[in-house]
Coordinates of C-alpha atoms in Angstrom, one line a residue:
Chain A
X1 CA 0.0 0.0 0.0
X2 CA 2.5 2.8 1.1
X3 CA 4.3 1.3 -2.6
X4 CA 1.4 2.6 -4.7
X5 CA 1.2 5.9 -2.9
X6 CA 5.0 6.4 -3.0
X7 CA 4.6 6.2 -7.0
X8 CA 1.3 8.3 -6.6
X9 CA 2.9 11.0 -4.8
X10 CA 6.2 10.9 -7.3
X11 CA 4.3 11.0 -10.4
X12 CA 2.3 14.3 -8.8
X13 CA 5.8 15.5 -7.8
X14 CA 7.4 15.4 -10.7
X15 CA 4.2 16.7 -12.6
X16 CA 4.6 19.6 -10.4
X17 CA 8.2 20.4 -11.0
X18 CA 7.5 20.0 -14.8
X19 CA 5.1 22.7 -14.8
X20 CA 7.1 25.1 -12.5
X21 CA 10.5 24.8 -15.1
X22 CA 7.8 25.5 -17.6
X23 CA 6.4 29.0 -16.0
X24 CA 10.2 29.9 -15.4
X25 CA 10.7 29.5 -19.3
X26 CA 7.5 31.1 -20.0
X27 CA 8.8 34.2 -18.0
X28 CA 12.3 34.3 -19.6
X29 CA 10.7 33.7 -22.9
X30 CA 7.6 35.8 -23.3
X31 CA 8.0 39.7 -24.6
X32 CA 6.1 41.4 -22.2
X33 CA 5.3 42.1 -18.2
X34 CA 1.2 41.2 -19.1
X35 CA 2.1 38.2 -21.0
X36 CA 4.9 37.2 -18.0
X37 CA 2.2 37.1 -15.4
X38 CA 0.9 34.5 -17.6
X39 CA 3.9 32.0 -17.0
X40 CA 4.1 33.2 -12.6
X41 CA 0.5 31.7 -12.9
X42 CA 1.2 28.5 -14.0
X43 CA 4.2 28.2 -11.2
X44 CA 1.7 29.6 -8.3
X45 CA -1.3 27.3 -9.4
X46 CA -0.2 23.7 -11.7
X47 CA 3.2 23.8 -10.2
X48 CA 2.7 24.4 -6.8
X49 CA -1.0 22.5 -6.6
X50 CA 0.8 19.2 -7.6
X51 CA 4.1 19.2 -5.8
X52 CA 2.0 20.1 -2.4
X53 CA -0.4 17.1 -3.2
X54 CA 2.3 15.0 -3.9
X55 CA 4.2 16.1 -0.1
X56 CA 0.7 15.8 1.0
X57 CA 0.8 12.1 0.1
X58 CA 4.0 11.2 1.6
X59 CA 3.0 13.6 4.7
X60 CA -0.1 11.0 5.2
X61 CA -3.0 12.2 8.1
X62 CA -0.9 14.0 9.7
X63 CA -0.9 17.9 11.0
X64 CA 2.0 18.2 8.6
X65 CA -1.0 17.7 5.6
X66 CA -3.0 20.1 7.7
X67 CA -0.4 22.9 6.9
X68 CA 0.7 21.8 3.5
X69 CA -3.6 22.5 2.9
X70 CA -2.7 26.0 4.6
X71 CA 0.5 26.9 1.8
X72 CA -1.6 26.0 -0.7
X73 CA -4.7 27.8 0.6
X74 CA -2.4 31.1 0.7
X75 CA -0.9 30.5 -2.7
X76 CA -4.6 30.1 -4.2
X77 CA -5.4 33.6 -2.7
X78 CA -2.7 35.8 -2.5
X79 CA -1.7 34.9 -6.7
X80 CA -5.0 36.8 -8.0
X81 CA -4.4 39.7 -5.8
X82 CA -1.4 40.5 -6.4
X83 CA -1.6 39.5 -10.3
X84 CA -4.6 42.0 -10.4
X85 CA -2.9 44.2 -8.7
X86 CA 0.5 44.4 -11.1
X87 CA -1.8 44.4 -14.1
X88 CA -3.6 47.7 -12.7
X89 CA -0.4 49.3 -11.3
X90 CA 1.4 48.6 -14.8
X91 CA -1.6 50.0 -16.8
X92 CA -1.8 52.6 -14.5
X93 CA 2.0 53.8 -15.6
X94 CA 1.4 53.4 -19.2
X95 CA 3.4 50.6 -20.1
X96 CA 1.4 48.9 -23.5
X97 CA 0.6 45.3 -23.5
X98 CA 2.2 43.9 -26.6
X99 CA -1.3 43.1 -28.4
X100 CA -2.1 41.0 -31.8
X101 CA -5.9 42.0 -31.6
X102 CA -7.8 44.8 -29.1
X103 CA -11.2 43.6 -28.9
X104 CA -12.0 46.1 -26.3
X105 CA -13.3 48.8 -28.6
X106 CA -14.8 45.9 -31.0
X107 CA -13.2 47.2 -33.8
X108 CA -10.4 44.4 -34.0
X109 CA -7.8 46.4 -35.3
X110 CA -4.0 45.1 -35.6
X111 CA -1.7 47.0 -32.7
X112 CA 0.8 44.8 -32.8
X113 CA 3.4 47.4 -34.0
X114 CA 2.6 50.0 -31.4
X115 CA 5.3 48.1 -29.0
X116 CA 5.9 49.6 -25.6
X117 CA 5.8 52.9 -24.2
X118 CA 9.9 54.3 -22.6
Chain B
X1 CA -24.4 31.8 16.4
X2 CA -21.5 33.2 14.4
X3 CA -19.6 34.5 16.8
X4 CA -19.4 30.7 18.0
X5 CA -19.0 29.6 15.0
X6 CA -15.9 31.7 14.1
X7 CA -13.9 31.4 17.5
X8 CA -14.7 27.9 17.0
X9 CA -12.6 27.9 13.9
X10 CA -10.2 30.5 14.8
X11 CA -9.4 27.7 17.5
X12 CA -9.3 24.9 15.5
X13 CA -6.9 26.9 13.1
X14 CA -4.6 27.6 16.7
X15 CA -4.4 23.7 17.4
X16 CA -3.6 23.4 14.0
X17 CA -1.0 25.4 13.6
X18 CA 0.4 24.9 17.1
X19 CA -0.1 21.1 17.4
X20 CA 1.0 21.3 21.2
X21 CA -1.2 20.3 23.6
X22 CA 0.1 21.8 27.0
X23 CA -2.7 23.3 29.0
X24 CA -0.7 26.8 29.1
X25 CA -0.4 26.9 25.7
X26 CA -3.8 25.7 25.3
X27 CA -5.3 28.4 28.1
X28 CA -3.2 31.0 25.9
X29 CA -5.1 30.2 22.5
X30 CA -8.1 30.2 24.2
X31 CA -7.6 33.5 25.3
X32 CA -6.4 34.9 21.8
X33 CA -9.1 33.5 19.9
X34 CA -11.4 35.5 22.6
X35 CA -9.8 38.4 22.0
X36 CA -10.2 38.4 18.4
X37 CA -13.7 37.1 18.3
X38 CA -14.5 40.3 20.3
X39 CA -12.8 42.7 17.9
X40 CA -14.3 41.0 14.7
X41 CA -17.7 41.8 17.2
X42 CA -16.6 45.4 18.2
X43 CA -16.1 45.8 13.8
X44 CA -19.9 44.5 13.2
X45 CA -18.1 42.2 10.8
X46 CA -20.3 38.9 11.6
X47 CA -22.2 39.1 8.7
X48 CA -23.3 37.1 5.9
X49 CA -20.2 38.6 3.4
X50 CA -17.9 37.8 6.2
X51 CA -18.5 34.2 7.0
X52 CA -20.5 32.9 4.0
X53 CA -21.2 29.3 5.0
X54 CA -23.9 28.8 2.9
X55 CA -21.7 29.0 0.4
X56 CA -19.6 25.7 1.4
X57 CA -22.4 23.3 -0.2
X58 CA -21.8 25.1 -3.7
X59 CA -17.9 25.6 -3.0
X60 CA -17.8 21.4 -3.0
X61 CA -19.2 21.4 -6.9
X62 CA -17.6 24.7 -8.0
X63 CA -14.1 24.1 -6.5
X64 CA -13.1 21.1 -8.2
X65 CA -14.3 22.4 -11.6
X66 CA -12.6 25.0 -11.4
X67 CA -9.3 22.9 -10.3
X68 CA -10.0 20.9 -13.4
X69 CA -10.2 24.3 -15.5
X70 CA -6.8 25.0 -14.5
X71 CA -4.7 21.5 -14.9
X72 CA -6.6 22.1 -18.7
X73 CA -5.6 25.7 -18.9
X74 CA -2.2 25.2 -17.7
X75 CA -1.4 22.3 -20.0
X76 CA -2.5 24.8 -23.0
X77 CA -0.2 27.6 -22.0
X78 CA 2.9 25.4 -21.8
X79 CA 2.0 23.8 -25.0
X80 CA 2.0 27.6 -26.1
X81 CA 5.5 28.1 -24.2
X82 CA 7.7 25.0 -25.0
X83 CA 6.7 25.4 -28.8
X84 CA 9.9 26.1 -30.9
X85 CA 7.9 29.0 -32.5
X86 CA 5.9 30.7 -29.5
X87 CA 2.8 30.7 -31.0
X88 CA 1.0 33.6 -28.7
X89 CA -1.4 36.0 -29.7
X90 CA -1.8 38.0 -26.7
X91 CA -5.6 39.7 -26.9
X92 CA -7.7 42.1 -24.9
X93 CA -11.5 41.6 -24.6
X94 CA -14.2 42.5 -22.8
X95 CA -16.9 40.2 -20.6
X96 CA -19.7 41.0 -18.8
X97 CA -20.0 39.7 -15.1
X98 CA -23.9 38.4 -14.6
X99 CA -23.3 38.2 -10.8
X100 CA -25.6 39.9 -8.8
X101 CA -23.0 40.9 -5.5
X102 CA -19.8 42.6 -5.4
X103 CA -18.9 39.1 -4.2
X104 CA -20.0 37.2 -6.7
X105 CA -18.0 39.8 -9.2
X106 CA -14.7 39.7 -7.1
X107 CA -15.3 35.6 -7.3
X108 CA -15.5 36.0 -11.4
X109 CA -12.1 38.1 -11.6
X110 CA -10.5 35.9 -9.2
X111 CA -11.1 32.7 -11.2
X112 CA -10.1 34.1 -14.4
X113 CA -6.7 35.2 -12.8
X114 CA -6.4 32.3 -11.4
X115 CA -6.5 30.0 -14.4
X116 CA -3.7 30.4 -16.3
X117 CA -3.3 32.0 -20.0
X118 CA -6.0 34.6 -18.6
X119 CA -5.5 37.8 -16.5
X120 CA -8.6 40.3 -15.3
X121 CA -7.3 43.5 -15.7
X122 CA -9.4 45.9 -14.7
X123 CA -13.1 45.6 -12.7
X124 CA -15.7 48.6 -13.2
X125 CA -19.3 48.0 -12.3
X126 CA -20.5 44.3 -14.4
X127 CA -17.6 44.5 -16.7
X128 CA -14.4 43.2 -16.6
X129 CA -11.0 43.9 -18.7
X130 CA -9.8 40.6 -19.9
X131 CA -5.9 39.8 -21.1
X132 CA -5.2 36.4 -22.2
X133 CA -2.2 35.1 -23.7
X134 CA -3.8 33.0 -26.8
X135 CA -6.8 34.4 -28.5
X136 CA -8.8 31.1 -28.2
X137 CA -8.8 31.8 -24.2
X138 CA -10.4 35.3 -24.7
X139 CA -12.9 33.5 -26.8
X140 CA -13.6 31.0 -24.3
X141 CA -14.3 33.9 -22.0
X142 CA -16.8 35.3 -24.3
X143 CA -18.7 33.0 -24.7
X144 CA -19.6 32.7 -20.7
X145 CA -19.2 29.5 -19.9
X146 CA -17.6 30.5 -16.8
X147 CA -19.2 33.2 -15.9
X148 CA -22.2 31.0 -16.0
X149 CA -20.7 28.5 -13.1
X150 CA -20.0 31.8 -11.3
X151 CA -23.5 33.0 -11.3
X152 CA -24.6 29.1 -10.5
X153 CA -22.4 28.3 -7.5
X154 CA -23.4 32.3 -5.8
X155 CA -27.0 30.8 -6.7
X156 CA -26.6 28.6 -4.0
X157 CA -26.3 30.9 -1.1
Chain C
X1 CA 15.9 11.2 -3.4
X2 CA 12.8 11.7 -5.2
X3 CA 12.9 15.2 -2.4
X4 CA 16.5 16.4 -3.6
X5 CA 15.5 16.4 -7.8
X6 CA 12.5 18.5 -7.1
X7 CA 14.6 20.7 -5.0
X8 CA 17.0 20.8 -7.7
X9 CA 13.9 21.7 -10.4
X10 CA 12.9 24.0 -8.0
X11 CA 16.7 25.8 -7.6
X12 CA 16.2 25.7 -11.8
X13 CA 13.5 27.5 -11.8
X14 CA 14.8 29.6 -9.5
X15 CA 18.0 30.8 -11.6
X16 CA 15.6 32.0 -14.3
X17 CA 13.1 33.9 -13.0
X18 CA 16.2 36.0 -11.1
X19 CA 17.9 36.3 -14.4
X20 CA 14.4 37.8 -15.5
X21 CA 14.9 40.0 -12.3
X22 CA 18.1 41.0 -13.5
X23 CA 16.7 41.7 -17.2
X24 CA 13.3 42.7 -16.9
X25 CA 13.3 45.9 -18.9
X26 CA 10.5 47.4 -16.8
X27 CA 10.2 47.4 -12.8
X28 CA 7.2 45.8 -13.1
X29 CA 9.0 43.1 -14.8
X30 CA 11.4 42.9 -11.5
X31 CA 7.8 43.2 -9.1
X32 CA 6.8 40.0 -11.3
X33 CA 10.1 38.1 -10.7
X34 CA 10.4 39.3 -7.5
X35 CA 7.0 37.8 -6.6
X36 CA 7.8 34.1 -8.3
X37 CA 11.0 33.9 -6.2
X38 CA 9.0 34.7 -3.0
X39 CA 6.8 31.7 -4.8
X40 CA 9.4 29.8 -5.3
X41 CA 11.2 30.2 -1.8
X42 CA 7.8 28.6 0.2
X43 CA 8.0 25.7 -2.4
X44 CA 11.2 25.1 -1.2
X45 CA 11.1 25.6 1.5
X46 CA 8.4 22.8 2.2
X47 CA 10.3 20.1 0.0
X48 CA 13.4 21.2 2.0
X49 CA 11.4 20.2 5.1
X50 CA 10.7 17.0 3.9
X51 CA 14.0 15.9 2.3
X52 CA 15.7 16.7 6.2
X53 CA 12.8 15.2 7.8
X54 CA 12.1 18.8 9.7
X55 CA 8.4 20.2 8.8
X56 CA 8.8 22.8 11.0
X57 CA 9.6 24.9 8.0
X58 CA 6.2 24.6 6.9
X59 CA 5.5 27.8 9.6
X60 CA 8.5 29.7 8.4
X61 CA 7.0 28.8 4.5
X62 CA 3.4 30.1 6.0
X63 CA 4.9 33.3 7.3
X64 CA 7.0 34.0 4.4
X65 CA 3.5 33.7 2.0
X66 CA 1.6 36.2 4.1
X67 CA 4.6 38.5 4.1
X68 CA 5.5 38.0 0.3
X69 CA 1.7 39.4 -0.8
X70 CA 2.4 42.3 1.4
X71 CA 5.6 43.0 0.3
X72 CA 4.5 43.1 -3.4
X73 CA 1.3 45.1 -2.8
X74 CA 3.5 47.7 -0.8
X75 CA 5.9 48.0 -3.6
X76 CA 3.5 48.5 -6.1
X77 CA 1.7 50.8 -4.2
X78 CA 4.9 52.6 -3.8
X79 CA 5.5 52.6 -7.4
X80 CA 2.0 53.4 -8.9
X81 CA 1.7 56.4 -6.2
X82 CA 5.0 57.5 -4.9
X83 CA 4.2 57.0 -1.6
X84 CA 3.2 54.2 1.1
X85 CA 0.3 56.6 3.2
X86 CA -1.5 57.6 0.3
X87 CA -4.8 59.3 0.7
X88 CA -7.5 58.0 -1.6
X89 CA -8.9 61.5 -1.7
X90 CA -5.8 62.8 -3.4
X91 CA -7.2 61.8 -7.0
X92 CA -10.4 63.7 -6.6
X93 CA -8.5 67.0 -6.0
X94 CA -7.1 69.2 -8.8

């Protein structure tokens, strides 16, 4: 029994480090801070939801699971905030998200060469 | 019956965090948890928008859809990243919240900030700024399926 | 050993997102990066627990959550108005 839930738990582990290597590439390969948040996202929610599952696992009924619940609990709240929170303060300063299509005004009109603002 | 209800839990969440079981230290998070339960009281913050436990029974339905939403979602946007040619086509859009309390609103935004490839921008009144990374994830967004489950699981308070 | 090569994906991930720190062209890029390392820091902190058998740094990865929200909402707020005691009412004024 505790053989199938030490291959349970390293699957979900190694699912979880998987998606947070991709988030760090997605932030060092994306162009721009709106489309950055994008790949912290993945880390804070896919990445960080299945590694803590997986410790959760090996941790068993324990209070250490009861705490692990906790992280994640934080991670779940905190990541929209302050995402929210850098979007605003970003397009509060004027920096241009780098766009392909601006559906906001309905038009659909291509502003992908307007770039970003100095 | 809320005030019981919330130092309840605030001492649940002491034994939990603690996990010693000394009668000092126990005696010492009684007393804490008293003291906070009577300044949430002295705020007139035991409400219904405070403690919303009617809204546990939907929270067990809308929960692990949305957990589901975002394994999918994430799995798109690192298809999108790992691709040798970074297909993005990063798109603003406009959505309508149908919620009916700030609440319910502030849920909405949350959830599409928390699922990856899409980012609320901005929230004023029933409409929310939408940024998402691929344009099939504004489109998704458009067409309301979420906002839908939203409106469902704040039904159920 | 399954603990030690998801701390060393973890110390990967890591290395990038401070080298996007170093780069970022704007400083909300750095904000961002800065954020993901806090992230990044609780993760490790919990697997580091487990691969030395201590989960008392579990609490220390708690704390350090709740601090790493505040610090990024205070350094945004510092950078979208200048200052950390601003006054709503401030806009409204010409």
């Amino acid at each position: 029994m505790s053989f199938v839930i030490d291959i349970a738990s390293g699957i979900l582990i190694a699912l979880g480090c998987f998606f947070i290597v991709a988030g760090a590439i997605a932030m060092l390969r994306l162009p721009d801070v709106y489309t950055r948040v994008h790949g912290a996202s993945v880390i804070d929610t896919a990445g960080a939801g299945f590694l803590l599952t997986g410790l959760m696992l090996q941790a068993g009924a324990s209070l250490v699971t009861v705490k692990l619940v906790f992280v994640l609990a934080v991670f779940f709240f905190t990541l929209p905030v302050a995402a929210h929170a850098l979007a605003q303060a970003a397009l509060h300063e004027g920096v241009k998200p780098l766009l392909s299509e601006d559906r906001t005004s309905g038009d659909g009109k291509d502003q992908a060469a307007s770039g970003r603002q100095p | 019956m809320r005030l019981v209800g919330l130092f309840g839990g605030l001492f649940l969440f002491w034994l939990a965090l603690s996990g010693l079981f000394a009668p000092l230290l126990i005696s010492l998070g009684v007393v804490a948890c008293l003291l906070a339960t009577a300044a949430v009281w002295r705020l007139n913050m035991v409400d219904r928008e405070a403690q919303p436990l009617e809204l546990l029974r939907g929270a067990l339905t809308y929960w692990p859809w949305l957990v589901v939403e975002i394994i999918k979602s994430a799995w798109n946007v690192t298809k999108v990243v790992l691709h040798p040619r970074l297909p993005i086509s990063p798109t603003m859009t406009v959505v309508k919240a149908s919620q009916k309390t700030p609440s319910g609103i502030a849920t909405y935004a949350n959830s599409i900030t928390l699922t990856p490839g899409t980012l609320t921008t901005g929230v004023s009144g029933h409409t929310l700024t939408i940024h998402a990374l691929v344009k099939d994830g504004a489109l998704d967004l458009e067409s309301g399926g979420m906002d839908r489950r939203v409106s469902q699981f704040e039904g159920t308070a | 050993m399954m603990f030690a090569a998801a701390a060393m994906a973890i110390l990967v991930a890591l290395s990038m997102v401070v080298i996007r720190a170093i780069k970022g062209p704007t400083v909300f890029d750095r904000v961002l990066a800065g954020n993901s390392v806090g992230m990044l820091a609780i993760l490790l902190l919990a697997v580091i627990g487990f691969l030395t058998g201590r989960p008392q740094f579990l609490d220390v990865a708690l704390t350090y959550g709740l601090l790493n929200l505040i610090a990024t909402l205070a350094v945004l707020k510092f950078f979208r108005h200048g200052d950390l005691a601003y006054d709503a009412e401030e806009d409204s004024k010409p």
